[in-house]
């Protein structure tokens, strides 16, 4: 308002019209009025510098009461989770000794997990899955208002069978979880205040991240609870769409363009892909041509919820997402895996359907270290006969480097796997450790990529925290903030169906030196 207006009177008029009162500033040239949580908390002359600084700080520092309650509950939750997890584990151990029905149920589920995820998976890893499910199942139901989650989700339904036997005799579920009631209610109140889908998605990711920080800090560190920043996801999805149109005259929504995220995490890439697809095309795509895999239980749950809610948000109808599999993507290259159970018949059918699909687009953020692929700390050097042999006969065989240990990194396995998985034509889009682009150990990787593909785009995002001095300053921020220390890059590999007589056409770009992580994301 200008100097001639009565600011207080104008504010009352605005409020009577329905202007929000939770956190809003009204300002005239020399005066400001601040409302927070429905009350006027500042009304002063802002020609004084200290008054101006005060009102601006109060405005930007404001947190809604339900957010403050949530943050306090999270701190308590993080402190209580180890204690509660230990209590569940002790109950499981006791029931194994005295409850034959539970033993049978647990052993059946354990066998399914070994088949679906990893034949060397330990019992302790499966016990952790039960603990995670027991402590977080209510959250997944409540945030997206999906009371049938444990019935509709094919994996949650299997875990519920084991939990049912566990809680029959020794552990009353409601009584046990009563200690977490304050935390659950804080989450639910925050969820009620969060009506926008993207906010709910981010909210659920944060719950998951905080859960792991409290439940297993080691897993949070090694399993990469680091989400691909949304601007990077947006860039990759739009780039794929542009290349599809330019190189193949097709679009993400076209029939026949099967899309796979082999390391789906919490579902961000698939959700973003769905936003690029016309609403009229989405039902067919959702039912038939969107695919993703996850090997860890909690992100599998969250991805299912995020994707299903994104579909409901667009179409207005709830449908379980049939394209998600609880499976180790690298295991899908193995010959003997075709006889495995894959958790249950429905999950097995999903895996079978995915394997038979002509994948045209592979997109995602592969694991950066071996621990990301499984929940078992004792299984860091998992062997995949087929995939390891493919790397040995290509990347390793043709390398002139003396030290080839880096070729066993999971992201290298991911590149090899994806190169073999797409057909005669298609696109692979990954954000990865960018060492493969110029390090000596990856000379043969580059050589084979140049013959495996027709066109390659690589964007160097820098951010390598392992450098020193001036080079470290030039590398500057990592787009993942402090989540990882390696420099990263986005690469798009394009395979045309025409015979490749020459090496791929390669385009390399890089962000400017000295940019912060935020500047790079923008």
XYZ file of C-alpha atoms in Angstrom, residues 394 419-420 424 443-456 493-496 498-506:
31
model
C 34.266 -56.770 -22.626
C 23.577 -51.863 -22.679
C 22.578 -55.509 -23.009
C 18.278 -52.881 -31.378
C 39.391 -47.124 -21.028
C 37.648 -50.236 -22.355
C 34.291 -49.110 -20.946
C 34.497 -46.019 -23.127
C 35.678 -48.115 -26.075
C 32.709 -50.470 -25.857
C 30.171 -47.722 -25.221
C 31.364 -46.045 -28.413
C 30.549 -49.206 -30.373
C 27.465 -50.269 -28.393
C 25.689 -46.977 -29.070
C 25.221 -44.560 -31.951
C 25.032 -41.309 -30.026
C 26.169 -40.339 -26.521
C 23.195 -43.365 -24.529
C 21.245 -43.636 -27.799
C 21.120 -46.732 -29.984
C 19.738 -46.427 -33.504
C 20.824 -48.705 -38.424
C 24.131 -50.642 -38.618
C 26.929 -48.879 -36.752
C 29.941 -48.733 -39.026
C 31.688 -46.001 -37.082
C 32.144 -45.104 -33.431
C 29.356 -43.243 -31.693
C 28.898 -39.531 -32.119
C 29.788 -38.170 -28.678
